Coordinates of N, CA and C in Angstrom, one line a residue:
M1 N -31.0 -27.0 68.3 CA -32.8 -25.8 68.4 C -32.7 -26.6 66.4
K2 N -33.9 -26.4 65.7 CA -33.9 -26.7 64.6 C -34.3 -25.2 63.9
I3 N -33.9 -24.8 62.7 CA -34.4 -23.6 62.0 C -34.9 -23.6 60.8
T4 N -35.6 -23.5 60.8 CA -36.3 -23.7 58.6 C -36.8 -22.6 58.4
E5 N -36.3 -22.1 57.3 CA -36.8 -20.6 56.7 C -38.6 -21.3 56.0
T6 N -39.4 -19.8 56.2 CA -41.0 -20.3 55.6 C -40.6 -19.9 53.9
S7 N -42.3 -20.2 53.5 CA -41.8 -19.7 52.5 C -41.3 -18.1 52.1
L8 N -41.5 -17.1 53.0 CA -41.3 -15.6 52.9 C -39.4 -15.9 53.5
K9 N -38.8 -15.2 52.4 CA -37.5 -15.0 52.8 C -37.1 -14.5 53.7
G10 N -36.2 -14.8 54.4 CA -36.1 -14.1 55.9 C -37.2 -14.4 56.8
C11 N -38.1 -14.7 56.8 CA -39.0 -15.6 58.3 C -38.5 -16.9 58.5
Y12 N -38.2 -17.1 59.5 CA -37.6 -18.4 60.2 C -38.9 -19.4 61.1
I13 N -39.0 -20.2 61.2 CA -39.5 -21.4 62.3 C -38.8 -21.3 63.0
L14 N -38.4 -21.8 64.1 CA -37.4 -21.8 65.2 C -38.2 -22.7 66.0
E15 N -37.7 -24.5 65.9 CA -37.9 -25.6 66.9 C -37.1 -25.6 67.9
P16 N -36.9 -25.4 69.2 CA -36.1 -25.8 70.2 C -36.3 -26.8 71.0
A17 N -34.6 -27.7 71.1 CA -34.7 -28.7 71.8 C -35.1 -28.7 73.0
K18 N -36.0 -29.3 73.6 CA -36.6 -29.8 74.7 C -36.0 -31.1 75.5
F19 N -35.5 -30.8 76.9 CA -34.9 -32.2 77.3 C -35.5 -32.1 78.9
G20 N -36.5 -33.6 79.4 CA -37.5 -33.7 80.5 C -37.4 -34.9 80.5
D21 N -37.7 -35.0 82.1 CA -37.8 -36.2 82.7 C -38.9 -36.1 83.7
S22 N -39.1 -37.0 84.5 CA -40.0 -36.7 85.7 C -40.0 -35.4 86.4
R23 N -39.0 -35.1 86.5 CA -39.0 -33.2 87.6 C -39.4 -32.1 86.3
G24 N -39.5 -32.8 85.1 CA -40.1 -31.1 84.4 C -39.0 -31.3 83.0
Y25 N -39.2 -30.0 82.8 CA -37.9 -30.1 81.3 C -37.4 -28.6 81.5
F26 N -35.9 -28.6 80.0 CA -35.3 -28.2 80.0 C -34.9 -27.4 78.7
M27 N -35.1 -26.2 78.2 CA -35.5 -26.3 76.9 C -34.7 -24.6 76.7
E28 N -33.5 -24.5 75.9 CA -33.4 -23.3 75.1 C -33.9 -22.7 74.1
G29 N -34.4 -21.1 74.7 CA -35.3 -20.8 73.7 C -34.8 -19.7 72.5
F30 N -33.4 -19.5 72.9 CA -32.8 -19.0 72.2 C -31.7 -18.9 71.9
N31 N -30.3 -18.8 70.7 CA -28.8 -18.6 71.0 C -28.4 -18.0 70.0
E32 N -28.4 -16.9 70.3 CA -28.0 -15.9 69.0 C -26.7 -16.0 68.0
K33 N -25.8 -17.0 68.7 CA -24.8 -17.2 67.8 C -25.2 -18.3 66.9
T34 N -26.0 -19.4 67.4 CA -26.0 -20.3 66.3 C -27.7 -19.6 65.3
F35 N -28.2 -18.8 66.0 CA -29.3 -18.6 65.3 C -28.6 -17.2 63.9
N36 N -28.1 -16.5 64.5 CA -27.2 -15.8 63.4 C -26.5 -16.5 62.6
E37 N -25.4 -17.7 62.6 CA -25.2 -18.4 61.8 C -25.8 -19.1 61.2
V38 N -27.0 -19.9 61.5 CA -28.0 -20.6 60.5 C -28.9 -19.7 59.6
T39 N -28.5 -18.1 59.8 CA -29.6 -17.0 59.3 C -29.4 -16.4 58.4
G40 N -27.5 -16.1 58.5 CA -26.5 -15.3 58.0 C -26.8 -14.0 58.6
T41 N -28.1 -13.8 59.8 CA -28.2 -12.4 59.6 C -27.3 -11.9 60.8
N42 N -27.2 -10.8 61.4 CA -26.8 -10.2 63.1 C -27.5 -9.9 63.9
T43 N -28.7 -10.5 64.2 CA -30.1 -9.9 64.7 C -29.9 -10.0 66.5
H44 N -29.9 -9.1 66.9 CA -29.4 -8.7 68.3 C -30.3 -8.2 69.3
F45 N -31.6 -8.8 70.2 CA -32.4 -8.3 70.7 C -32.8 -7.3 71.7
V46 N -33.0 -6.0 72.0 CA -33.1 -5.3 72.5 C -34.1 -4.8 73.8
Q47 N -35.4 -5.7 73.5 CA -36.4 -5.2 74.0 C -37.4 -6.6 74.4
D48 N -37.8 -7.0 75.6 CA -38.6 -8.4 75.4 C -40.0 -7.7 76.0
N49 N -41.5 -8.6 75.5 CA -43.1 -7.9 75.6 C -43.3 -9.3 75.7
Q50 N -44.9 -9.0 76.5 CA -45.6 -10.2 76.8 C -47.0 -9.6 76.9
S51 N -47.9 -10.7 76.4 CA -49.0 -10.3 76.2 C -50.1 -10.8 76.9
F52 N -51.1 -11.1 77.3 CA -52.5 -11.9 77.4 C -52.9 -11.6 77.1
S53 N -54.1 -12.9 76.5 CA -55.7 -12.1 75.9 C -56.4 -13.8 75.9
T54 N -57.7 -13.0 75.5 CA -58.5 -14.1 75.7 C -58.6 -14.8 74.1
K55 N -59.6 -15.9 74.2 CA -60.0 -16.4 73.0 C -60.7 -15.2 72.2
G56 N -60.1 -15.5 70.9 CA -60.3 -14.7 69.8 C -60.0 -13.4 69.7
V57 N -59.8 -13.1 70.6 CA -58.1 -11.5 70.6 C -58.0 -11.8 69.2
L58 N -57.9 -11.0 68.0 CA -56.7 -10.9 67.4 C -55.9 -9.6 67.6
R59 N -54.8 -9.3 67.7 CA -53.8 -8.0 67.3 C -53.1 -8.1 66.4
G60 N -52.9 -7.0 65.6 CA -52.3 -6.8 64.0 C -53.5 -6.5 63.3
L61 N -53.0 -6.3 62.3 CA -51.6 -6.7 61.5 C -50.4 -5.1 61.8
H62 N -49.9 -5.1 62.7 CA -48.6 -4.2 62.9 C -47.1 -4.4 62.3
A63 N -46.7 -3.0 62.8 CA -44.9 -3.0 62.1 C -44.5 -1.4 62.8
Q64 N -43.1 -1.4 62.7 CA -42.9 0.4 62.6 C -42.0 0.4 61.3
S65 N -42.2 1.1 60.7 CA -41.3 1.7 60.0 C -40.1 2.7 60.0
G66 N -39.2 2.4 58.6 CA -37.9 3.4 58.8 C -36.8 3.3 59.9
E67 N -36.3 3.8 60.3 CA -35.3 3.5 61.3 C -35.7 3.1 62.2
H68 N -37.0 2.7 63.0 CA -37.5 2.2 63.9 C -37.9 0.7 63.8
A69 N -37.8 0.3 62.4 CA -38.5 -0.9 61.6 C -37.6 -2.0 62.8
Q70 N -38.5 -3.0 63.2 CA -38.0 -4.0 64.2 C -38.3 -5.4 63.5
A71 N -37.5 -6.6 64.1 CA -37.6 -8.1 64.0 C -37.9 -8.4 65.1
K72 N -38.7 -9.3 65.0 CA -39.3 -10.2 66.5 C -39.3 -11.6 66.3
L73 N -38.9 -12.0 67.5 CA -38.7 -13.5 67.8 C -40.0 -13.6 68.5
V74 N -41.2 -14.2 68.1 CA -42.5 -14.7 68.9 C -42.3 -16.0 69.3
R75 N -43.2 -16.2 70.6 CA -43.5 -17.4 71.2 C -45.2 -17.5 71.7
V76 N -45.4 -18.5 72.2 CA -46.4 -19.0 73.2 C -46.2 -19.3 74.6
L77 N -46.3 -18.6 75.9 CA -45.8 -19.6 77.2 C -47.0 -19.7 77.5
D78 N -48.0 -19.9 77.4 CA -49.6 -20.4 77.9 C -50.4 -20.4 76.5
G79 N -50.8 -21.6 76.3 CA -52.2 -21.7 75.3 C -51.6 -21.6 74.1
E80 N -52.1 -21.2 72.8 CA -52.3 -21.1 71.7 C -52.8 -20.3 70.5
V81 N -52.0 -19.6 69.9 CA -52.2 -18.7 68.9 C -52.2 -19.1 67.5
L82 N -52.5 -18.1 66.7 CA -52.4 -18.4 65.2 C -51.5 -16.9 64.3
D83 N -50.3 -17.6 64.5 CA -49.4 -15.9 64.2 C -49.2 -15.9 62.7
V84 N -49.3 -14.9 62.2 CA -49.2 -14.3 61.0 C -48.1 -13.2 60.7
A85 N -47.3 -13.7 59.6 CA -46.3 -12.5 59.8 C -46.9 -12.7 57.7
V86 N -46.9 -11.0 57.4 CA -47.0 -10.3 56.1 C -46.0 -10.1 55.3
D87 N -45.3 -10.3 54.4 CA -44.4 -9.7 53.9 C -44.7 -7.8 53.3
A88 N -43.6 -6.9 53.7 CA -44.3 -5.8 53.1 C -43.4 -5.2 53.0
R89 N -42.4 -5.9 52.2 CA -40.6 -5.0 51.6 C -41.3 -5.1 49.9
P90 N -41.4 -3.9 49.8 CA -41.5 -3.3 48.5 C -39.9 -3.8 47.6
G91 N -40.5 -4.6 46.5 CA -39.5 -5.4 45.3 C -39.3 -6.5 45.8
S92 N -40.0 -7.0 46.8 CA -39.9 -8.8 47.4 C -40.7 -9.6 46.5
P93 N -40.3 -10.8 46.1 CA -41.2 -11.3 45.1 C -42.2 -11.8 45.8
T94 N -42.2 -11.5 47.2 CA -43.4 -12.4 48.0 C -44.3 -11.1 48.7
F95 N -44.0 -9.9 48.1 CA -44.6 -8.8 48.6 C -46.0 -8.9 48.7
G96 N -46.8 -9.0 50.0 CA -48.5 -8.9 50.2 C -48.8 -10.3 50.5
Q97 N -47.5 -11.3 50.3 CA -48.2 -12.4 50.6 C -47.8 -12.7 52.4
Y98 N -48.8 -13.7 53.0 CA -48.5 -14.0 54.2 C -47.9 -15.5 54.6
E99 N -47.8 -15.8 55.8 CA -47.3 -16.9 56.4 C -47.7 -17.4 57.6
A100 N -48.8 -18.1 58.0 CA -49.4 -18.6 59.4 C -49.1 -19.8 59.8
V101 N -48.6 -19.6 61.0 CA -48.1 -21.0 61.9 C -48.7 -20.8 63.5
R102 N -49.1 -22.1 63.9 CA -49.8 -22.6 65.0 C -48.6 -22.5 65.7
L103 N -48.4 -21.8 67.1 CA -48.0 -21.7 68.1 C -48.6 -21.9 69.7
S104 N -47.7 -22.6 70.3 CA -48.6 -23.2 71.5 C -47.4 -23.6 72.5
A105 N -47.8 -23.3 73.8 CA -47.2 -23.9 74.9 C -46.7 -25.2 74.9
E106 N -47.8 -26.4 74.3 CA -47.3 -27.7 73.7 C -46.5 -27.5 72.6
N107 N -46.4 -26.9 71.3 CA -45.5 -27.2 70.3 C -43.8 -26.4 70.5
N108 N -44.7 -25.7 71.3 CA -43.0 -24.3 71.4 C -42.4 -24.0 70.2
L109 N -42.8 -24.0 69.5 CA -42.3 -23.2 68.0 C -42.1 -22.0 68.2
Q110 N -41.6 -21.5 67.8 CA -41.1 -19.9 67.5 C -41.1 -19.9 66.0
L111 N -41.5 -17.8 66.0 CA -41.7 -17.4 64.7 C -40.6 -16.4 64.4
F112 N -39.3 -16.2 63.6 CA -38.9 -14.8 63.5 C -39.7 -14.1 62.6
V113 N -40.0 -13.0 62.6 CA -40.4 -11.8 61.8 C -39.4 -11.0 61.3
P114 N -39.0 -11.1 60.5 CA -37.6 -10.0 59.9 C -38.4 -8.8 59.9
R115 N -37.5 -7.3 60.1 CA -38.0 -6.4 59.7 C -38.7 -6.2 58.4
G116 N -39.7 -5.3 58.2 CA -40.0 -5.2 57.1 C -41.7 -5.8 56.6
F117 N -41.8 -6.4 58.1 CA -43.0 -7.2 58.0 C -44.3 -6.7 58.8
L118 N -45.4 -6.9 58.6 CA -46.8 -6.7 59.2 C -46.6 -7.8 60.1
H119 N -46.9 -7.8 61.3 CA -47.3 -9.1 62.3 C -48.7 -8.8 63.2
G120 N -49.3 -9.9 63.3 CA -49.9 -10.3 63.4 C -50.7 -11.9 64.4
F121 N -51.4 -11.7 65.3 CA -51.8 -13.1 65.7 C -53.5 -13.0 66.3
V122 N -53.9 -14.2 66.5 CA -55.1 -14.6 66.9 C -54.9 -15.9 68.0
V123 N -56.2 -15.5 69.2 CA -55.8 -16.5 70.3 C -56.7 -17.8 70.0
L124 N -56.7 -19.0 69.8 CA -57.1 -20.1 69.5 C -57.4 -20.7 70.7
S125 N -57.0 -20.8 71.7 CA -57.1 -21.2 73.2 C -58.2 -20.1 74.0
E126 N -58.5 -20.6 75.0 CA -59.3 -20.4 76.2 C -58.5 -19.0 76.4
T127 N -57.2 -18.4 76.4 CA -56.1 -18.0 77.1 C -54.7 -17.9 76.8
A128 N -54.3 -16.9 76.6 CA -52.6 -17.5 76.1 C -52.1 -15.8 76.4
T129 N -50.9 -16.4 76.8 CA -49.7 -15.6 76.8 C -48.7 -15.5 76.0
F130 N -48.4 -14.6 75.2 CA -47.7 -14.3 74.1 C -46.6 -13.6 74.6
F131 N -45.3 -13.8 74.5 CA -43.9 -13.0 74.4 C -43.2 -13.4 72.8
Y132 N -42.4 -12.2 73.1 CA -41.6 -11.7 72.1 C -40.6 -10.8 72.2
K133 N -39.3 -10.6 71.5 CA -38.4 -10.3 72.0 C -38.0 -8.8 70.7
C134 N -37.0 -8.2 70.3 CA -37.6 -7.3 69.3 C -36.4 -6.8 69.5
D135 N -35.9 -6.3 68.0 CA -34.1 -6.0 68.0 C -34.3 -4.1 67.6
N136 N -35.4 -3.9 67.9 CA -35.3 -2.5 67.7 C -36.3 -1.8 69.3
Y137 N -36.0 -0.7 69.8 CA -37.3 -0.3 70.7 C -38.6 0.4 70.2
Y138 N -39.7 0.1 70.7 CA -40.6 0.7 69.9 C -40.7 2.7 70.2
N139 N -41.3 2.2 68.7 CA -41.9 3.9 68.7 C -42.8 4.2 68.3
K140 N -44.1 5.0 69.0 CA -44.9 4.8 68.6 C -45.2 5.7 67.3
E141 N -44.7 7.1 66.9 CA -44.6 7.9 65.6 C -44.7 6.8 64.8
S142 N -43.4 5.7 64.6 CA -43.2 4.5 63.8 C -44.2 3.5 63.2
E143 N -45.2 3.5 64.3 CA -45.9 2.4 64.4 C -46.8 2.3 62.7
C144 N -47.3 1.7 62.1 CA -48.3 1.7 61.0 C -49.1 0.0 61.4
G145 N -50.0 0.1 60.7 CA -50.8 -1.0 60.6 C -52.2 -1.2 59.5
V146 N -52.1 -2.3 59.2 CA -53.1 -2.9 58.2 C -54.4 -3.6 58.8
H147 N -55.4 -3.6 58.1 CA -56.7 -4.0 58.6 C -56.6 -5.6 59.0
P148 N -56.7 -6.5 59.4 CA -56.7 -7.8 59.8 C -57.1 -8.6 58.9
L149 N -58.4 -7.8 58.6 CA -59.2 -8.8 57.6 C -59.2 -7.8 56.1
D150 N -58.2 -7.1 55.9 CA -57.9 -6.6 54.5 C -58.6 -7.8 53.4
K151 N -59.2 -7.8 52.5 CA -59.1 -8.7 51.1 C -58.1 -9.1 50.8
D152 N -58.0 -8.0 50.4 CA -56.7 -7.8 49.3 C -55.6 -8.9 49.8
L153 N -55.3 -9.3 51.1 CA -54.4 -10.1 52.1 C -54.9 -11.7 52.1
A154 N -56.5 -11.5 52.5 CA -57.1 -12.4 52.5 C -56.4 -13.4 53.4
V155 N -56.0 -13.2 54.8 CA -55.5 -14.0 55.9 C -56.7 -14.8 56.4
D156 N -56.5 -16.3 56.4 CA -57.2 -17.2 56.9 C -56.9 -17.1 58.5
W157 N -57.7 -16.6 59.2 CA -57.3 -16.6 61.0 C -57.7 -17.9 61.5
Q158 N -58.7 -18.7 60.5 CA -59.0 -20.1 61.1 C -59.9 -20.1 62.6
I159 N -60.5 -18.5 62.3 CA -61.8 -18.5 63.4 C -63.0 -17.7 62.4
S160 N -64.2 -17.8 63.2 CA -65.2 -16.7 62.5 C -65.0 -15.3 62.9
V161 N -65.1 -14.6 61.7 CA -65.5 -13.3 61.9 C -66.1 -12.4 63.4
E162 N -67.2 -13.5 63.9 CA -67.7 -13.4 65.2 C -67.6 -13.2 66.5
E163 N -66.5 -14.5 65.8 CA -65.5 -14.5 67.5 C -64.4 -13.8 67.3
M164 N -63.9 -13.1 66.3 CA -62.6 -12.2 66.7 C -63.2 -10.8 67.4
L165 N -62.2 -10.6 68.4 CA -62.2 -9.2 69.3 C -61.2 -8.4 68.7
L166 N -61.2 -7.0 68.1 CA -60.2 -7.0 67.8 C -60.4 -5.2 68.4
S167 N -59.3 -4.7 68.3 CA -58.9 -3.0 68.7 C -59.6 -2.1 68.2
D168 N -60.2 -1.0 69.0 CA -60.8 0.3 67.5 C -59.8 0.2 67.0
K169 N -58.6 0.6 67.4 CA -57.3 0.8 66.2 C -57.3 0.4 65.0
D170 N -57.7 -1.7 65.5 CA -57.6 -2.5 64.0 C -58.7 -2.6 63.5
R171 N -59.5 -2.4 64.3 CA -61.2 -2.3 63.1 C -60.9 -1.0 62.2
E172 N -59.9 0.0 62.8 CA -60.3 1.3 62.1 C -58.9 1.2 60.6
A173 N -58.3 0.1 61.1 CA -56.5 0.4 60.1 C -57.3 0.7 58.8
P174 N -56.1 0.9 58.2 CA -56.5 1.1 56.2 C -56.2 -0.4 56.1
S175 N -56.5 -0.3 54.4 CA -55.8 -1.5 53.8 C -54.5 -1.6 53.6
F176 N -54.2 -2.9 53.1 CA -52.9 -2.9 52.6 C -51.9 -1.8 51.6
K177 N -53.1 -2.3 50.8 CA -52.6 -1.0 49.5 C -52.9 0.6 49.5
D178 N -53.8 0.9 50.4 CA -53.6 2.5 51.0 C -52.2 2.5 52.2
V179 N -51.8 1.5 52.9 CA -50.8 1.8 53.5 C -49.3 2.1 52.8
F180 N -49.6 1.4 52.0 CA -48.1 0.7 51.2 C -48.2 1.7 49.5
R181 N -49.3 2.6 49.5 CA -49.4 3.5 48.2 C -48.7 4.8 48.9
R182 N -48.3 5.0 50.1 CA -47.8 5.8 50.5 C -46.9 5.8 51.7
E183 N -46.7 4.4 52.1 CA -45.5 4.6 53.2 C -44.9 3.3 53.0
V184 N -43.6 3.4 52.8 CA -42.6 2.1 52.8 C -41.9 1.7 54.1
V185 N -42.3 0.3 54.8 CA -41.8 -0.3 55.7 C -40.5 -0.7 55.5
K186 N -39.7 -0.7 55.9 CA -38.2 -1.5 56.1 C -37.8 -1.8 57.0

């Protein structure tokens, strides 16, 4: 498995080795020991989640704060998405910057989104099945979000606004500046 740090410290792209022949393939999607050795972290996942979405669905930008903050390892089982991680760690030299990676069933890439980051994705294919592991349990009271089209973040979602399908919650989410004036994500 190839593990590469992105331009945002602590955020990694994982590229599993895939072995195949006429019968199909085998791929080790994650190895905790190898990941922790390479990244110098002590990540242990406790929850798996999966979603199915159609083209243009944009989910995010979301995080959990305080003691319920989560790191995530995300991947696509079917289809293609543009996955986005935004550094929301106060004091970080890349605070407010984002990393965008195309994840697909074809390229098998995964993105490790550390605690203190906002996360979201938009579906680029007709449908997509999205899978992610979390290192902390979901806690509704600790959830926070930022409007995915926030002008200060200026995320290039690689599709037009007219094609995007947002939930009411995401459409009504506050700006990055408004959230981080009153709340700190750790």
